[in-house]
Coordinates of C-alpha atoms in Angstrom, one line a residue:
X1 CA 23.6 -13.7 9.5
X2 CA 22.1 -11.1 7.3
X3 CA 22.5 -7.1 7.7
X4 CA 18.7 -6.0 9.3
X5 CA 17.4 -2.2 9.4
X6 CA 19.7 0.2 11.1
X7 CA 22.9 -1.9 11.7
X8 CA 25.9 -1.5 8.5
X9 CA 28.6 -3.2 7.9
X10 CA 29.8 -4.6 4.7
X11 CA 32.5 -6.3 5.9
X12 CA 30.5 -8.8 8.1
X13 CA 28.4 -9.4 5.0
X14 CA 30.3 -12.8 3.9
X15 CA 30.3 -14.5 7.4
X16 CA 26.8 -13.6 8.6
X17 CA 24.9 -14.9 5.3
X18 CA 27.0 -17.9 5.5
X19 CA 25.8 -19.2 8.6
X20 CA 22.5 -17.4 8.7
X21 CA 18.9 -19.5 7.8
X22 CA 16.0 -18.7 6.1
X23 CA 14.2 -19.9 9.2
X24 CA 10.8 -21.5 9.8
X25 CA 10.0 -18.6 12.5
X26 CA 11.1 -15.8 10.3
X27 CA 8.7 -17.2 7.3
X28 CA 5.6 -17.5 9.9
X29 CA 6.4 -14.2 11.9
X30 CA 6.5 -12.6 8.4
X31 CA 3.0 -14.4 7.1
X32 CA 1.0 -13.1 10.4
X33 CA 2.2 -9.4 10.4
X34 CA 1.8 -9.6 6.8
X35 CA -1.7 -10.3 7.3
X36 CA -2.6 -6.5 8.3
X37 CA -2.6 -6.6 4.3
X38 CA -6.1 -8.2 4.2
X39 CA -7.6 -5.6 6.3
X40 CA -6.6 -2.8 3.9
X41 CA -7.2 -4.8 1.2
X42 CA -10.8 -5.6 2.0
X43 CA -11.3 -2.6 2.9
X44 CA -10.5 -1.0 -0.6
X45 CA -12.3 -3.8 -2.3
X46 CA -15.4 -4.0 0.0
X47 CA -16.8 -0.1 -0.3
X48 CA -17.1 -0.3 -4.3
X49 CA -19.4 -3.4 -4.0
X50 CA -21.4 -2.4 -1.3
X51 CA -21.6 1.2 -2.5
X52 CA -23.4 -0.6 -5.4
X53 CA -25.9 -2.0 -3.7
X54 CA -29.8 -1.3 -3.5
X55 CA -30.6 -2.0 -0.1
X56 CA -27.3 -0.2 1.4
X57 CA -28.4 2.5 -1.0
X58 CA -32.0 3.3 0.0
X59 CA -31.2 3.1 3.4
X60 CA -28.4 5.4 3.4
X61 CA -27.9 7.6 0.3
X62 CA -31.8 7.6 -0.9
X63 CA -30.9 10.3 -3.9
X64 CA -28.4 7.7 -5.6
X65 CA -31.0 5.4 -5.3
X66 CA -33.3 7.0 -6.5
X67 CA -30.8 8.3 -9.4
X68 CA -30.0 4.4 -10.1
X69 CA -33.5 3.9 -10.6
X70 CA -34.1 6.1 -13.5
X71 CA -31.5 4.7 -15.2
X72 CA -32.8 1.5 -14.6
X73 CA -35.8 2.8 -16.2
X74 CA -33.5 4.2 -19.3
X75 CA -33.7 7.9 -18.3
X76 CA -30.7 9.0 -16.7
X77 CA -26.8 9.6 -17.1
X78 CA -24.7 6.1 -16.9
X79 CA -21.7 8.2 -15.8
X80 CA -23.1 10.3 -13.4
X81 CA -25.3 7.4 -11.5
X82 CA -22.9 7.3 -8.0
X83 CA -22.1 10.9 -8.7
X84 CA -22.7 12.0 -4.9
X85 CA -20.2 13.9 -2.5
X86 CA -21.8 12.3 0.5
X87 CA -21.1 8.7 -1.1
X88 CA -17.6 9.9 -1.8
X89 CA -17.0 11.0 1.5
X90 CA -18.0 8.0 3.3
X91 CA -15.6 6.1 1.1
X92 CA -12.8 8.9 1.1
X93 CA -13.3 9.2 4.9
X94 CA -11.1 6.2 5.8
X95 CA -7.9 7.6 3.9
X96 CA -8.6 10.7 6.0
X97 CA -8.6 9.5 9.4
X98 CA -5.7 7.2 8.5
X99 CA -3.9 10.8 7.9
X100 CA -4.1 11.6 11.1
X101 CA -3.7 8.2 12.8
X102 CA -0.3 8.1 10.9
X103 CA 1.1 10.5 12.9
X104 CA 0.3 8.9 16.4
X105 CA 1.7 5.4 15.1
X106 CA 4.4 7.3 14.1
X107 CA 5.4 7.7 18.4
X108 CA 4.0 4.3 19.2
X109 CA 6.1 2.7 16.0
X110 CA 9.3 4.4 17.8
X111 CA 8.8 4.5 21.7
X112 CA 6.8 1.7 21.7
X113 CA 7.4 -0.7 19.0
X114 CA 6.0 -1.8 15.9
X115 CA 4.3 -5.2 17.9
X116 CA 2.3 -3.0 20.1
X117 CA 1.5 -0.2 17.1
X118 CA -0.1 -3.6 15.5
X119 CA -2.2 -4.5 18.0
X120 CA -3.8 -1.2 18.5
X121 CA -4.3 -0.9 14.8
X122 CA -6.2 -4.9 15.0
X123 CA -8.7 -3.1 17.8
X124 CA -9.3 0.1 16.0
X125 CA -10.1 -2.6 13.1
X126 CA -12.9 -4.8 15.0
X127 CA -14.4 -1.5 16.7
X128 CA -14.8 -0.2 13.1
X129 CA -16.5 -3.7 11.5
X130 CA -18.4 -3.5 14.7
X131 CA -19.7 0.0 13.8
X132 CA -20.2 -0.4 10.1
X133 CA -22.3 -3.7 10.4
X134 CA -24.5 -2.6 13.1
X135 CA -25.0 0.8 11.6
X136 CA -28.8 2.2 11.7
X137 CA -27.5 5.6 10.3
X138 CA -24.9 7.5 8.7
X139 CA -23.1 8.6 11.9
X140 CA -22.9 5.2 13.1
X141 CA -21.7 4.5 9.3
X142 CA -19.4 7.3 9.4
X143 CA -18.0 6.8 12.6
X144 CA -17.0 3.0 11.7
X145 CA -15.7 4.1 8.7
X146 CA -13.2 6.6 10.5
X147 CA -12.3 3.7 13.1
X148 CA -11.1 1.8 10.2
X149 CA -9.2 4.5 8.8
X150 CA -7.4 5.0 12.3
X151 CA -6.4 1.2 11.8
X152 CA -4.6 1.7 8.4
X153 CA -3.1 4.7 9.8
X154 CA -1.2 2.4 12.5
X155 CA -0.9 -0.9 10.2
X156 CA 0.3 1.0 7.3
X157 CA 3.0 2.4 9.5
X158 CA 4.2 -0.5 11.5
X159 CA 4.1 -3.2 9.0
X160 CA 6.4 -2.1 6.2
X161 CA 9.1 -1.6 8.9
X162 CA 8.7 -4.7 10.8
X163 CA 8.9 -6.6 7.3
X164 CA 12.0 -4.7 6.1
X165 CA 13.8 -5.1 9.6
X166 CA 13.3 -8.8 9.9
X167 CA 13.5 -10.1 6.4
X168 CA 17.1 -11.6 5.0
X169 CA 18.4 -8.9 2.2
X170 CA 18.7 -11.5 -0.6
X171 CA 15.1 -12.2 0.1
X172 CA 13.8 -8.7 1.2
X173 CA 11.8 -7.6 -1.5
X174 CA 9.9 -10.7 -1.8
X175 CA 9.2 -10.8 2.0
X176 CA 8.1 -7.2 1.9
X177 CA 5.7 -7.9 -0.8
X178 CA 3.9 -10.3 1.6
X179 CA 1.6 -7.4 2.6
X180 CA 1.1 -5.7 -0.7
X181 CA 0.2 -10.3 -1.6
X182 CA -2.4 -9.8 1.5
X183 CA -3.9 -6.4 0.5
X184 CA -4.6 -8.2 -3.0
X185 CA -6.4 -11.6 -1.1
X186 CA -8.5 -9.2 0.7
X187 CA -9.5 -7.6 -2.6
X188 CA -10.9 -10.4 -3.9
X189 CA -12.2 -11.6 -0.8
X190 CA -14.1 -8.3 -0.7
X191 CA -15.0 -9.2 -4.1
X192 CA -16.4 -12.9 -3.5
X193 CA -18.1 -11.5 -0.3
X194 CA -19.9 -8.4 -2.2
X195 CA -21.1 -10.8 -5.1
X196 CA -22.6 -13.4 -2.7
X197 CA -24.3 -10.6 -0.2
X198 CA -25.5 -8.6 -2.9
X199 CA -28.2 -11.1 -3.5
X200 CA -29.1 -11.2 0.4
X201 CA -31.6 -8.6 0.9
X202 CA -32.4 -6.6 2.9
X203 CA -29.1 -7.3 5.1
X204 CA -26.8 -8.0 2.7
X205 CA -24.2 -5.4 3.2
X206 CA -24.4 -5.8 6.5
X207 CA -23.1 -9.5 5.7
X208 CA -20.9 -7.3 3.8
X209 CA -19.2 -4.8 6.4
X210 CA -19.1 -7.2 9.0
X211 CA -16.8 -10.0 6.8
X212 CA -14.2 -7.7 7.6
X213 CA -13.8 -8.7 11.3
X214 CA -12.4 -11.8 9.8
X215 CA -9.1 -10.1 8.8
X216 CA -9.4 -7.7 11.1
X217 CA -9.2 -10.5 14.0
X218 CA -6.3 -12.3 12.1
X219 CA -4.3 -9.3 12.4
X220 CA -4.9 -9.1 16.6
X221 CA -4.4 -12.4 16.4
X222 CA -1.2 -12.3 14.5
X223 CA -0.1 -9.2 16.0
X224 CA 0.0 -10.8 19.6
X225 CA 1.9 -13.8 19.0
X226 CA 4.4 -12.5 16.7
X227 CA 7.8 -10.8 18.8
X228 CA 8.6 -7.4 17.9
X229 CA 11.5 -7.0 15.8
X230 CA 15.4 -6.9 17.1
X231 CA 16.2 -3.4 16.0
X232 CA 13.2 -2.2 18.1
X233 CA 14.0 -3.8 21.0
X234 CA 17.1 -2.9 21.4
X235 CA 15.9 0.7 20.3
X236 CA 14.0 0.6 23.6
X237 CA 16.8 -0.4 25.5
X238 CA 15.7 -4.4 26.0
X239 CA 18.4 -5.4 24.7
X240 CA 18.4 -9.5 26.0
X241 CA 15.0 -9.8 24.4
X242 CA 16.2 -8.1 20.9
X243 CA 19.2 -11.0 21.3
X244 CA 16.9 -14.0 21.6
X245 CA 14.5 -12.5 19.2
X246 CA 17.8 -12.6 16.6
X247 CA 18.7 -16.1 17.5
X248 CA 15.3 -17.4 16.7
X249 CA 15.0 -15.3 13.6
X250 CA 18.4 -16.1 12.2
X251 CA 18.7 -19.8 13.3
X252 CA 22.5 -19.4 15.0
X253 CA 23.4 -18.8 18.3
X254 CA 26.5 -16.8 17.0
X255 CA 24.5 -13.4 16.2
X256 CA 27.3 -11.1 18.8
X257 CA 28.4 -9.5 15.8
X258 CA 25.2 -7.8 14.7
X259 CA 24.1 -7.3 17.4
X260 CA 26.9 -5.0 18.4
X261 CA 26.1 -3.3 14.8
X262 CA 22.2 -3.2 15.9
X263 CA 23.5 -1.5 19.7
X264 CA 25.7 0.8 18.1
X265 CA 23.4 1.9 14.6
X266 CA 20.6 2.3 17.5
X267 CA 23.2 4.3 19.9
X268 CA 23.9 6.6 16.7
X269 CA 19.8 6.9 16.1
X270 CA 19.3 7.5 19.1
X271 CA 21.6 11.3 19.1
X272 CA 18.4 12.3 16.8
X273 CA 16.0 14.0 19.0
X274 CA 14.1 15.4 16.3
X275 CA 13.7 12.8 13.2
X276 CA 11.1 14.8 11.9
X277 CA 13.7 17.8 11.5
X278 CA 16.1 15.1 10.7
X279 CA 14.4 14.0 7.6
X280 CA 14.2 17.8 5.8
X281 CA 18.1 17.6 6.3
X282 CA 19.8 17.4 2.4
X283 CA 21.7 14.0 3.0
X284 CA 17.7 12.5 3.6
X285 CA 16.5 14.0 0.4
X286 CA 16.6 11.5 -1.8
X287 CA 14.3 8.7 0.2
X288 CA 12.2 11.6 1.5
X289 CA 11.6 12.6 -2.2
X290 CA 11.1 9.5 -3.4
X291 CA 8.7 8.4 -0.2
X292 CA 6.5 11.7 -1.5
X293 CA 6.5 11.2 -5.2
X294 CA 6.0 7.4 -5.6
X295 CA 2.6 7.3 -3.2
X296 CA 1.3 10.0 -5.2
X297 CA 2.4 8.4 -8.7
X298 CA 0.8 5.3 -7.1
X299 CA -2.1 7.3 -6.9
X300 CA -2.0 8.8 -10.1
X301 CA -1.7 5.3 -11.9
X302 CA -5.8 5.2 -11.7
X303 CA -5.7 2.0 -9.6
X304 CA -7.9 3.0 -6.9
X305 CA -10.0 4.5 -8.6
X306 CA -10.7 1.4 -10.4
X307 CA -10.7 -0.6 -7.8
X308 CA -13.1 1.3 -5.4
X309 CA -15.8 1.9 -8.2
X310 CA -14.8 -0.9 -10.2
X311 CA -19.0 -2.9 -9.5
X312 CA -19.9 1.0 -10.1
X313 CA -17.5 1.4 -13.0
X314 CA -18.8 -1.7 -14.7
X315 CA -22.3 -0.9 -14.2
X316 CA -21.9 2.3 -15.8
X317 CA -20.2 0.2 -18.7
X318 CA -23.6 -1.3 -19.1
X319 CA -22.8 -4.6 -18.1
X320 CA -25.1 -5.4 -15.3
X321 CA -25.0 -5.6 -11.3
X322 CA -24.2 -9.5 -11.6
X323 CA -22.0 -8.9 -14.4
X324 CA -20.4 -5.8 -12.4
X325 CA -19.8 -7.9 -9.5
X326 CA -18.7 -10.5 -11.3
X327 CA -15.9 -8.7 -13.5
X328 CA -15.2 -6.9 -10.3
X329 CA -14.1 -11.0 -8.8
X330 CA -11.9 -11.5 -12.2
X331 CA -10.0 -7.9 -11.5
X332 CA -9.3 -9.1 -7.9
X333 CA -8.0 -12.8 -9.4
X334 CA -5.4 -11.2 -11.7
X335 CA -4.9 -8.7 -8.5
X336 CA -3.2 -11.6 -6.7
X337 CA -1.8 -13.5 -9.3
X338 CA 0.5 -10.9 -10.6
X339 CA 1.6 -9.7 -7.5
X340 CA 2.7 -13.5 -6.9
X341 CA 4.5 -12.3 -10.3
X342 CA 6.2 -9.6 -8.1
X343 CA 7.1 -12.1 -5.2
X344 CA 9.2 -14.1 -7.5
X345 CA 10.8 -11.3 -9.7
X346 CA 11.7 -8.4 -7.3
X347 CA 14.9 -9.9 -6.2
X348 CA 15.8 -11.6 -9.3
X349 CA 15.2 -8.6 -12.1
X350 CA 15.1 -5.4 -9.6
X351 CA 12.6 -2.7 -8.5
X352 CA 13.3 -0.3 -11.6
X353 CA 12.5 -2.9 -14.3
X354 CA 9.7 -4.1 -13.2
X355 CA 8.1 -0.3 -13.1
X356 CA 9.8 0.7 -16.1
X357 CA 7.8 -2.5 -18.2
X358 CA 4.5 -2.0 -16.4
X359 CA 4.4 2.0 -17.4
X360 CA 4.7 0.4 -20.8
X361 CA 1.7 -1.6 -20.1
X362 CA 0.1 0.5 -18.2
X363 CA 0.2 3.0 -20.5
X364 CA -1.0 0.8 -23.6
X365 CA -4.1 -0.5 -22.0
X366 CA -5.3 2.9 -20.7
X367 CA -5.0 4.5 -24.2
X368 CA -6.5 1.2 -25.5
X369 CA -9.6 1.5 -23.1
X370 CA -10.0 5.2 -23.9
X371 CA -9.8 4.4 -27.7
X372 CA -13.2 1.9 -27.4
X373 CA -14.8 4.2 -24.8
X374 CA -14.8 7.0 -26.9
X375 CA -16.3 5.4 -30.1
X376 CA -18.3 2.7 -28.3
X377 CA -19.9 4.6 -25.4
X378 CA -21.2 8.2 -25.1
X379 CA -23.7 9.7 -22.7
X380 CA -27.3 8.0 -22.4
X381 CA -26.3 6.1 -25.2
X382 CA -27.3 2.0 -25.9
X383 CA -25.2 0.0 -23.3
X384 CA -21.4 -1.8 -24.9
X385 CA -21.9 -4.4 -26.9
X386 CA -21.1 -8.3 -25.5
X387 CA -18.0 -7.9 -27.1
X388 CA -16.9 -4.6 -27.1
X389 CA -17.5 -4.8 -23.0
X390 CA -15.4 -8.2 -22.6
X391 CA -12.2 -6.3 -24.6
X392 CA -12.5 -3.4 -22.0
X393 CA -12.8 -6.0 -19.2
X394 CA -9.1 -7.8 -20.7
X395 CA -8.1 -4.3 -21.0
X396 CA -8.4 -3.3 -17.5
X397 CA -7.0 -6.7 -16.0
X398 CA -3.8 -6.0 -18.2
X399 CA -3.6 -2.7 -16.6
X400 CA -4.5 -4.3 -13.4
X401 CA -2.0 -7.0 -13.8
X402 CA 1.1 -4.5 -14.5
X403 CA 0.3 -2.5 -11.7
X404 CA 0.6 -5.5 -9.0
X405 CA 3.7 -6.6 -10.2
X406 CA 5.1 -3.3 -9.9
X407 CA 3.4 0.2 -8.8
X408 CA 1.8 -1.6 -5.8
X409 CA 4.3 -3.7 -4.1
X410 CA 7.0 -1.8 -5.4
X411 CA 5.2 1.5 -3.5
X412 CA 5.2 0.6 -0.3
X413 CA 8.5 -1.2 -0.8
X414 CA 11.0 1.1 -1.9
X415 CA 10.6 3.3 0.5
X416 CA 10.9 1.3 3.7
X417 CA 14.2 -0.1 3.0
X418 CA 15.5 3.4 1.9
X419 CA 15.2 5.4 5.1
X420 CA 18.4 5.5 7.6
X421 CA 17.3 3.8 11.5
X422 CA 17.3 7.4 12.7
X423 CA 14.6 8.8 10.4
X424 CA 12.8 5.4 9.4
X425 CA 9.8 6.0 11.8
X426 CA 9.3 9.9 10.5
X427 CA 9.7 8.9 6.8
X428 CA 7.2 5.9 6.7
X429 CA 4.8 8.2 8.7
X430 CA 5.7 10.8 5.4
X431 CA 5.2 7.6 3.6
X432 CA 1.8 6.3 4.8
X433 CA 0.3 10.1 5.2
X434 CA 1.4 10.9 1.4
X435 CA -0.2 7.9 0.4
X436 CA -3.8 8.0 2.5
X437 CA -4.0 11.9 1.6
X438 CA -3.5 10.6 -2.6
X439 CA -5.7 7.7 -2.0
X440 CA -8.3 10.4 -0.2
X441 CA -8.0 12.6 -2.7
X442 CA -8.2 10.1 -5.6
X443 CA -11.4 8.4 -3.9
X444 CA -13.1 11.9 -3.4
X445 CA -12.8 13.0 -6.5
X446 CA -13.1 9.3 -8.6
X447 CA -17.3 9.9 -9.1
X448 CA -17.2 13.4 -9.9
X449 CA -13.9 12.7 -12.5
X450 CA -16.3 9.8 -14.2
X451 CA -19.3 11.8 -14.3
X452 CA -17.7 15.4 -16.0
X453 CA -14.7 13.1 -17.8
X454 CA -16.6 10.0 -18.6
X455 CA -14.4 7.7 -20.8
X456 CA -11.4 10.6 -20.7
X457 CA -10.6 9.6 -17.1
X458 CA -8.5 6.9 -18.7
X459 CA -6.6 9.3 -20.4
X460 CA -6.1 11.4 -17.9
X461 CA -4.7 8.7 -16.0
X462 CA -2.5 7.6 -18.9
X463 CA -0.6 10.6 -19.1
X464 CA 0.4 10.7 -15.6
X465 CA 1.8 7.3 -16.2
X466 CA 4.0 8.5 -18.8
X467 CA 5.3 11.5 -16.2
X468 CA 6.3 8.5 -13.8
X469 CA 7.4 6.6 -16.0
X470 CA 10.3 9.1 -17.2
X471 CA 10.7 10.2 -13.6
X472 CA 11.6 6.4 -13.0
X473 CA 13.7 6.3 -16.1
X474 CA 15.8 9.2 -14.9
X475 CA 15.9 9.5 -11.0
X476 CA 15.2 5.5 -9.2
X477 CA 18.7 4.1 -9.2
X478 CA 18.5 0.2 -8.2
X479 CA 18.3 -1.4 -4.6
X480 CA 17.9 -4.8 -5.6
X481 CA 20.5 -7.0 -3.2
X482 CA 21.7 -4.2 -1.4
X483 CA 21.5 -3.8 2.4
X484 CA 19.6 -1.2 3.1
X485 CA 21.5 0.4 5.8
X486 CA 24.1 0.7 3.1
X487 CA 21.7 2.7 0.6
X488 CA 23.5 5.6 1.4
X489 CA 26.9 4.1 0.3
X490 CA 25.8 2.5 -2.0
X491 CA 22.9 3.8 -4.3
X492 CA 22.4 7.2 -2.8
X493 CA 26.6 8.2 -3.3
X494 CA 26.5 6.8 -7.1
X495 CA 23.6 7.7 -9.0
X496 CA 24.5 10.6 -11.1
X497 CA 21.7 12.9 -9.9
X498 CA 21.3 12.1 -5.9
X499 CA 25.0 11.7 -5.0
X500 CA 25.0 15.9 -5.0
X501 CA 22.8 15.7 -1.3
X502 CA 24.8 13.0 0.4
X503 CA 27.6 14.3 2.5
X504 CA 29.9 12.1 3.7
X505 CA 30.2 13.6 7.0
X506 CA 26.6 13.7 7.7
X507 CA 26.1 9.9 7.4
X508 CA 26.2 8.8 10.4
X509 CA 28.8 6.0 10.6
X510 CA 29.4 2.5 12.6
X511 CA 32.9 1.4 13.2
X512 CA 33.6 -2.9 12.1
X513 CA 34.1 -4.8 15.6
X514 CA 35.2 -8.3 15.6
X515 CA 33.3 -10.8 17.2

C-alpha cells in the first residue's frame, strides 16, 4: 500500500507499495472528482468571450457598446474599449464570492467530508448556469455570477485534498494535476462554445452561460457516485467505511497496517481544536508561506488576465471578433496540451524544475510581446500587421504553454500535499481564499491595467516573474517522491532556510505498529 494524507510511517514504505495497485477504481474516482476542473475552467474561459459579445453587450453594459462602436467606426481608443468597472465587476464577482464560500467549505471539508463539500459545490453550480442563462437583468446576472463563485469556493477546497489523499505518492503529482488537466478542457470548451454562440444572435450568450450546466452536472454527477476518501472517514469516526473504501482503492485486502497509521495520524489531528490557530504556529510556516505566496505569484504570472480578456485582448490587437475568438480557441489548445506536458513530467523531473524552466520562458515571451507592442502598436493607431499580429499570437501560446506545465498545476499542487492532516483543511481554505482574492484582484483591475498601461502590462507582468522566479530558486526545496505526511521530515527539516521553524517536538509524531 502507499502512505495517503495524514498517516507516516517510512518504515512501512517498502511492504505497502509492494503489494499495493494502481487500481481501476482509484483511476475513475480520481477522473470524476477531477471533473470539478471543468467548471472552473469554463468558467474562466467563458466570461472573456461572452464579455465580447454585441448582443450580451447592448443588453447589459450599453456604454461599452456603444464605446465598441466608435471604434468600429475608427474613433476610439483600442485599449480602453472594455474599460468599464461594472464589466469588471461582473467578471471579478465570482473570485469574490468564492472568498467567502471558502471559508464555509472549509467546516463542511472537515466535519463533513470532502464527498458532501462536492456535491453542494455541483448545486451552487447549476443554480448559477440557471441564473446566468435566464438573466433579463444585471441582478439576475449578478446574482448567477455570485452562485458560481460560491461553487469554486467549495470545489476549490475539497478537490485538491480528496486528490492528494487518494492518489499513490509515486503517482501523486500527476494524479493531482487531473483537475488543473480539467480546468484547461473547460477553457477551451468555453472557447469552442463562445466562437460558435457568438454568431447566434440575439441569444447567443445565453447559449453561452448556460453550456456550463454541462460541467457543472458532471461534477453532481461525479460527486455522488464517487466514496469519500479513507482519511476523512475515519476522521469522522466511520471507521469500517474508511476500511472498505482502502481495500477498494488499494486493491489488497491487507491494508491493517495503514489503517492503524490513518486511526492514529487522525487521533493526533484530532487534539487540534483550533487549526486555524494551529496553522500561525512556527513549525507550519513554511506550507503556510508557500500556500500564500505561490497563489499570488500565480496571479502575478499575467495568466488570468490573458485568459479572461484574451477575445477582448485580441480585439484590441486589431485582429477581429472572428479572429479574437478564434486565437482565443488556439490559446486554450496549447492550454491542455502542455499541461498533459505536466502530467507526464511532475513525477519524473520534480515541481522546482519545471517552474524554474518556465520563469525562463515566461519571462522571454513577455519581454518579446512587449518589445513588438511597443514599436508595432500605439494608441488609435492602424491595427498590427498580418504578421506582426500572428508572432504576438506564438508569443502568447509560448507563455501560455510554460505556464500549464508549471505555475498552474504546480499551484494548486504544492500546497495540498505540504500541509500536516491537522491543519490541511485551514491551509487549503488559506490556499483557495489567497488564490480567488489574486484572481479577484487581477480580474478587477485587468481593463483598467490595459487601458492606462497598454502594451506595458506585459512588462509589468514580466518582472514579477523574475521575483518568483528567484524566490523559487532560493526558498522551494523539492517534494517530488516524497510522502507527504513525511514533508516535515523530510523537506521541511533539510532545506537550508525552512529547517530554522521546524521543531522536533512540535511535530506531532505516530509510533510504527506491526501488522
Amino acid at each position: 500500500m502507499w502512505p495517503r494524507g495524514g498517516y507516516p510511517m517510512e518504515a512501512l514504505e517498502v511492504s505497502m507499495d509492494s503489494e499495493a495497485k494502481i487500481t481501476l477504481i482509484l483511476i475513475i474516482t480520481c477522473v470524476l472528482v477531477a471533473t470539478a476542473g471543468l467548471m472552473f475552467g469554463y468558467d474562466v474561459g467563458n466570461s472573456g468571450g461572452v464579455t465580447s459579445m454585441d448582443d450580451f453587450l447592448e443588453k447589459f453594459f450599453p456604454s461599452v457598446f456603444h464605446r465598441k462602436l466608435m471604434y468600429d467606426n475608427d474613433n476610439g481608443s483600442a485599449y480602453c474599449l472594455f474599460n468599464s468597472e461594472t464589466l469588471q465587476v461582473f467578471t471579478s464577482s465570482l473570485y469574490l464570492a468564492g472568498i467567502i464560500a471558502t471559508f464555509f467549505a472549509s467546516y463542511t471539508t472537515r466535519h463533513l467530508g470532502r464527498k458532501l463539500t462536492m456535491v453542494v459545490a455541483g448545486f451552487f453550480f447549476i443554480s448559477g448556469v440557471v441564473l446566468g442563462a435566464a438573466a433579463q437583468n444585471l441582478g439576475m446576472l449578478f446574482t448567477g455570477r455570485i452562485f458560481l463563485g460560491c461553487g469554486v469556493g467549495f470545489a476549490n477546497q475539497a478537490v485538491p485534498l480528496f486528490l492528494s489523499e487518494v492518489a499513490p505518492t509515486k503517482i501523486r503529482g500527476g494524479l493531482n494535476i487531473l483537475f488543473q488537466l480539467n480546468v484547461t478542457v473547460g477553457i477551451l470548451f468555453a472557447n469552442l462554445v463562445n466562437y460558435g454562440a457568438a454568431k447566434i444572435h440575439p441569444w447567443g450568450w445565453r447559449l453561452s452561460l448556460g453550456s456550463a450546466g454541462i460541467p457543472a452536472f458532471l461534477l453532481t454527477i461525479g460527486a455522488l457516485l464517487v466514496d469519500d476518501t479513507p482519511t476523512s472517514l475515519v476522521e469522522r469516526g466511520r471507521i469500517e467505511e474508511g476500511k472498505a473504501v482502502l481495500k477498494k482503492l488499494c486493491g489488497t485486502d491487507n491494508i491493517e497496517s495503514e489503517l492503524k497509521e490513518i486511526m492514529e495520524a487522525t487521533r493526533v489531528a484530532q487534539q487540534v481544536k483550533r487549526p486555524f490557530r494551529e496553522l500561525l504556529q512556527r513549525h507550519n510556516r513554511p506550507p503556510l508561506v508557500f500556500a500564500i505566496f505561490l497563489q499570488i505569484f500565480q496571479q502575478l504570472t499575467g495568466i488570468n488576465a490573458i485568459l479572461f480578456y484574451s477575445p477582448v485582448l485580441f480585439i484590441s490587437l486589431g485582429l477581429g471578433n472572428d479572429a479574437s475568438l478564434y486565437s482565443a480557441v488556439i490559446l486554450g489548445s496549447v492550454n491542455v496540451l502542455s499541461t498533459l506536458v505536466s502530467i507526464y513530467s511532475v513525477d519524473r523531473v520534480g515541481r522546482r524544475l519545471l517552474l524554474l524552466e518556465a520563469g525562463v520562458q515566461m519571462f522571454i515571451s513577455l519581454v518579446m510581446i512587449t518589445v513588438v507592442l511597443h514599436w508595432h502598436v500605439i494608441d488609435n493607431s492602424e491595427d498590427l500587421s498580418h504578421g506582426t499580429a500572428l508572432f504576438v499570437v506564438v508569443m502568447i501560446c509560448t507563455y501560455i504553454a510554460s505556464f500549464a506545465w508549471s505555475w498552474g498545476p504546480l499551484g494548486w499542487l504544492i500546497p495540498s500535499e505540504t500541509f500536516q492532516l491537522e491543519t490541511r483543511s485551514a491551509g487549503q481554505s488559506v490556499t483557495v481564499c489567497v488564490n480567488l482574492l489574486s484572481t479577484f484582484s487581477i480580474a478587477q483591475a485587468s481593463l483598467s491595467m490595459l487601458c492606462h498601461l497598454q502594451y506595458g502590462i506585459f512588462a509589468f507582468f514580466s518582472g514579477w516573474v523574475v521575483v518568483m522566479t528567484v524566490f523559487v530558486y532560493f526558498f522551494l526545496p523539492e517534494t517530488e517522491n516524497v510522502p507527504i505526511e513525511e514533508i516535515s521530515e523530510k523537506v521541511w527539516k533539510k532545506h537550508w532556510f525552512w529547517k530554522r521553524f521546524i521543531d522536533d517536538d512540535r511535530i506531532p509524531k505516530t509510533s510504527v505498529t506491526s501488522a
